[in-house]
Amino acid sequence: MAARVRALETILTRKGLIDPAAIDVIVDTYETKVGPRNGAAVVAKAWSEPDFAEWLKRDATAAIASLGFTGRQGEHMQAVFNTDETHNLVVCTLCSCYPWSVLGLPPVWYKAPPYRSRAVIDPRGVLEEFGLSLPKDKKIRVWDSTAELRYLVVPQRPAGTEGWREERLADLVTRDSMIGTGVAREAA
Amino acid sequence: MNQHEVRLAVGTEGLDAPVFAEPWQAEAFAMVVALHERGLFTWKEWAERLSVEVKKPGAAADGSDYYARWLAALERLMAEKGLAGHDEVDAVAAAWRRAAHATPHGQPILLENDPAKR
């Protein structure tokens, strides 16, 4: 596998289509700079500022870009808010489309066939495997990502966090809570 | 196989878990991002190719072969666009393997070290 990647890189570099230095920058960006902390900052801001939450609901692409997180594939973002009545869950049944700019690269299970096929058919069962038991009367909405439209779940703000600063709130926001396979951590 | 016999491979990775298992995965990933940014294909085109590969039978239930399929999709797309043919990739990959074999441990592997080239 490694030799084939090197071969492709060699051929495309010779043709002037890629620059190995640019490849290194992209790898470094995704390994160290882009990750779920971006998304956690978005969620914490939405929890703290009602105006920002409104903007995020109306035009997530612009609201998220205002914090400096922009997609590289020209994709649109939609934020889906968990409420007392509804829990949101994100999947990509097609392949593995994922909101890279706010969550980094997807975890292994997100790309694996069982999650991709079962999240739509049996979301409640899937959530239970993640250790999340929702009340029977709570609705689950499943959002299927595409190359053009990706979703960010805004989990419910945990109780007992009134008056917290955004940075402290962001620590409660887990990656899984923004995919919908988890909820935000409780206030310690 | 019964759907419910397939347990989800729920990871315990935290926010800072490594995103690539091996360096070649990172390179294959970054090449697609770079080629797309150069305008050689649309992201929709890419997602469709990747979808074909990940839906082929025999996918690992734990998703561990994801980047192998990613690479297969990239090779196919490059061949279709006439940018890197399958035989060409085979030949250069073989040269890389020979070079790696001929390079003493601890030294950088260079394609010039391919003994077949001399």
mmCIF file of C-alpha atoms in Angstrom, chain B:
data_model
loop_
_atom_site.group_PDB
_atom_site.id
_atom_site.type_symbol
_atom_site.label_atom_id
_atom_site.label_comp_id
_atom_site.label_asym_id
_atom_site.label_seq_id
_atom_site.Cartn_x
_atom_site.Cartn_y
_atom_site.Cartn_z
ATOM 1 C CA MET B 1 -25.123 -12.172 8.340
ATOM 2 C CA ASN B 2 -27.743 -10.871 10.711
ATOM 3 C CA GLN B 3 -27.531 -7.112 11.062
ATOM 4 C CA HIS B 4 -27.561 -7.316 14.812
ATOM 5 C CA GLU B 5 -24.724 -9.769 15.016
ATOM 6 C CA VAL B 6 -22.459 -7.049 13.742
ATOM 7 C CA ARG B 7 -21.335 -5.201 16.808
ATOM 8 C CA LEU B 8 -20.233 -1.656 16.281
ATOM 9 C CA ALA B 9 -16.555 -1.174 16.767
ATOM 10 C CA VAL B 10 -17.083 1.634 19.230
ATOM 11 C CA GLY B 11 -13.758 3.247 19.853
ATOM 12 C CA THR B 12 -12.610 4.718 23.097
ATOM 13 C CA GLU B 13 -10.407 7.288 21.365
ATOM 14 C CA GLY B 14 -10.609 10.722 22.902
ATOM 15 C CA LEU B 15 -10.416 14.084 21.239
ATOM 16 C CA ASP B 16 -6.706 13.779 20.579
ATOM 17 C CA ALA B 17 -6.612 10.255 19.145
ATOM 18 C CA PRO B 18 -4.346 9.857 16.090
ATOM 19 C CA VAL B 19 -6.339 10.173 12.891
ATOM 20 C CA PHE B 20 -4.174 7.951 10.679
ATOM 21 C CA ALA B 21 -2.981 4.466 11.564
ATOM 22 C CA GLU B 22 -0.014 4.563 9.151
ATOM 23 C CA PRO B 23 1.803 7.359 7.283
ATOM 24 C CA TRP B 24 0.698 6.183 3.819
ATOM 25 C CA GLN B 25 -2.929 6.741 4.873
ATOM 26 C CA ALA B 26 -2.174 10.377 5.653
ATOM 27 C CA GLU B 27 -0.429 10.795 2.291
ATOM 28 C CA ALA B 28 -3.267 9.187 0.347
ATOM 29 C CA PHE B 29 -5.732 11.391 2.184
ATOM 30 C CA ALA B 30 -3.749 14.584 1.583
ATOM 31 C CA MET B 31 -3.253 13.815 -2.113
ATOM 32 C CA VAL B 32 -7.002 13.760 -2.660
ATOM 33 C CA VAL B 33 -7.427 17.062 -0.812
ATOM 34 C CA ALA B 34 -4.575 18.640 -2.826
ATOM 35 C CA LEU B 35 -5.771 17.345 -6.205
ATOM 36 C CA HIS B 36 -9.295 18.536 -5.468
ATOM 37 C CA GLU B 37 -8.015 21.985 -4.505
ATOM 38 C CA ARG B 38 -6.207 22.087 -7.836
ATOM 39 C CA GLY B 39 -9.554 21.597 -9.494
ATOM 40 C CA LEU B 40 -8.862 18.194 -11.036
ATOM 41 C CA PHE B 41 -12.200 16.846 -9.827
ATOM 42 C CA THR B 42 -15.215 18.001 -7.825
ATOM 43 C CA TRP B 43 -15.771 16.740 -4.338
ATOM 44 C CA LYS B 44 -19.022 15.134 -5.498
ATOM 45 C CA GLU B 45 -17.093 13.192 -8.130
ATOM 46 C CA TRP B 46 -14.705 12.039 -5.432
ATOM 47 C CA ALA B 47 -17.480 11.034 -2.999
ATOM 48 C CA GLU B 48 -19.103 8.943 -5.737
ATOM 49 C CA ARG B 49 -15.849 7.072 -6.508
ATOM 50 C CA LEU B 50 -15.182 6.507 -2.823
ATOM 51 C CA SER B 51 -18.726 5.290 -2.317
ATOM 52 C CA VAL B 52 -18.269 2.657 -5.026
ATOM 53 C CA GLU B 53 -15.135 1.349 -3.321
ATOM 54 C CA VAL B 54 -16.462 1.308 0.245
ATOM 55 C CA LYS B 55 -19.621 -0.482 -0.885
ATOM 56 C CA LYS B 56 -17.752 -3.320 -2.560
ATOM 57 C CA PRO B 57 -18.267 -6.621 -0.744
ATOM 58 C CA GLY B 58 -15.795 -7.740 1.863
ATOM 59 C CA ALA B 59 -15.379 -4.415 3.652
ATOM 60 C CA ALA B 60 -13.891 -4.862 7.109
ATOM 61 C CA ALA B 61 -16.632 -4.435 9.707
ATOM 62 C CA ASP B 62 -14.291 -2.404 11.882
ATOM 63 C CA GLY B 63 -13.527 0.051 9.074
ATOM 64 C CA SER B 64 -9.812 -0.747 9.203
ATOM 65 C CA ASP B 65 -9.563 -1.068 5.405
ATOM 66 C CA TYR B 66 -11.059 2.366 4.826
ATOM 67 C CA TYR B 67 -7.896 4.005 3.525
ATOM 68 C CA ALA B 68 -7.122 1.000 1.304
ATOM 69 C CA ARG B 69 -10.467 1.685 -0.356
ATOM 70 C CA TRP B 70 -9.713 5.394 -0.369
ATOM 71 C CA LEU B 71 -6.491 4.637 -2.257
ATOM 72 C CA ALA B 72 -8.295 2.310 -4.686
ATOM 73 C CA ALA B 73 -10.785 5.111 -5.442
ATOM 74 C CA LEU B 74 -7.936 7.571 -6.015
ATOM 75 C CA GLU B 75 -6.106 5.185 -8.354
ATOM 76 C CA ARG B 76 -9.281 4.587 -10.331
ATOM 77 C CA LEU B 77 -10.033 8.284 -10.625
ATOM 78 C CA MET B 78 -6.466 9.096 -11.719
ATOM 79 C CA ALA B 79 -6.610 6.328 -14.327
ATOM 80 C CA GLU B 80 -9.984 7.555 -15.618
ATOM 81 C CA LYS B 81 -8.626 11.081 -15.939
ATOM 82 C CA GLY B 82 -5.560 9.782 -17.747
ATOM 83 C CA LEU B 83 -3.270 11.255 -15.081
ATOM 84 C CA ALA B 84 -1.735 8.018 -13.782
ATOM 85 C CA GLY B 85 -2.477 4.696 -15.430
ATOM 86 C CA HIS B 86 -2.646 1.433 -13.524
ATOM 87 C CA ASP B 87 0.433 -0.021 -15.271
ATOM 88 C CA GLU B 88 2.419 3.138 -14.628
ATOM 89 C CA VAL B 89 1.573 3.020 -10.920
ATOM 90 C CA ASP B 90 2.502 -0.683 -10.846
ATOM 91 C CA ALA B 91 5.880 0.028 -12.430
ATOM 92 C CA VAL B 92 6.789 2.970 -10.197
ATOM 93 C CA ALA B 93 5.575 1.093 -7.093
ATOM 94 C CA ALA B 94 7.811 -1.835 -8.010
ATOM 95 C CA ALA B 95 10.743 0.564 -8.431
ATOM 96 C CA TRP B 96 10.033 2.005 -4.967
ATOM 97 C CA ARG B 97 9.988 -1.498 -3.470
ATOM 98 C CA ARG B 98 13.313 -2.382 -5.109
ATOM 99 C CA ALA B 99 14.802 0.918 -3.939
ATOM 100 C CA ALA B 100 13.583 0.318 -0.394
ATOM 101 C CA HIS B 101 15.115 -3.138 -0.442
ATOM 102 C CA ALA B 102 18.446 -1.828 -1.723
ATOM 103 C CA THR B 103 18.683 1.029 0.775
ATOM 104 C CA PRO B 104 20.653 0.375 3.980
ATOM 105 C CA HIS B 105 18.632 0.767 7.171
ATOM 106 C CA GLY B 106 18.655 4.305 8.529
ATOM 107 C CA GLN B 107 19.163 6.016 5.184
ATOM 108 C CA PRO B 108 16.436 7.778 3.273
ATOM 109 C CA ILE B 109 14.851 5.690 0.537
ATOM 110 C CA LEU B 110 15.309 7.351 -2.853
ATOM 111 C CA LEU B 111 13.940 6.213 -6.164
ATOM 112 C CA GLU B 112 17.457 6.667 -7.585
ATOM 113 C CA ASN B 113 18.502 3.713 -5.429
ATOM 114 C CA ASP B 114 16.385 1.333 -7.494
ATOM 115 C CA PRO B 115 18.994 -1.220 -8.702
ATOM 116 C CA ALA B 116 16.963 -1.876 -11.870
ATOM 117 C CA LYS B 117 17.583 1.720 -12.949
ATOM 118 C CA ARG B 118 21.356 1.364 -13.079
#
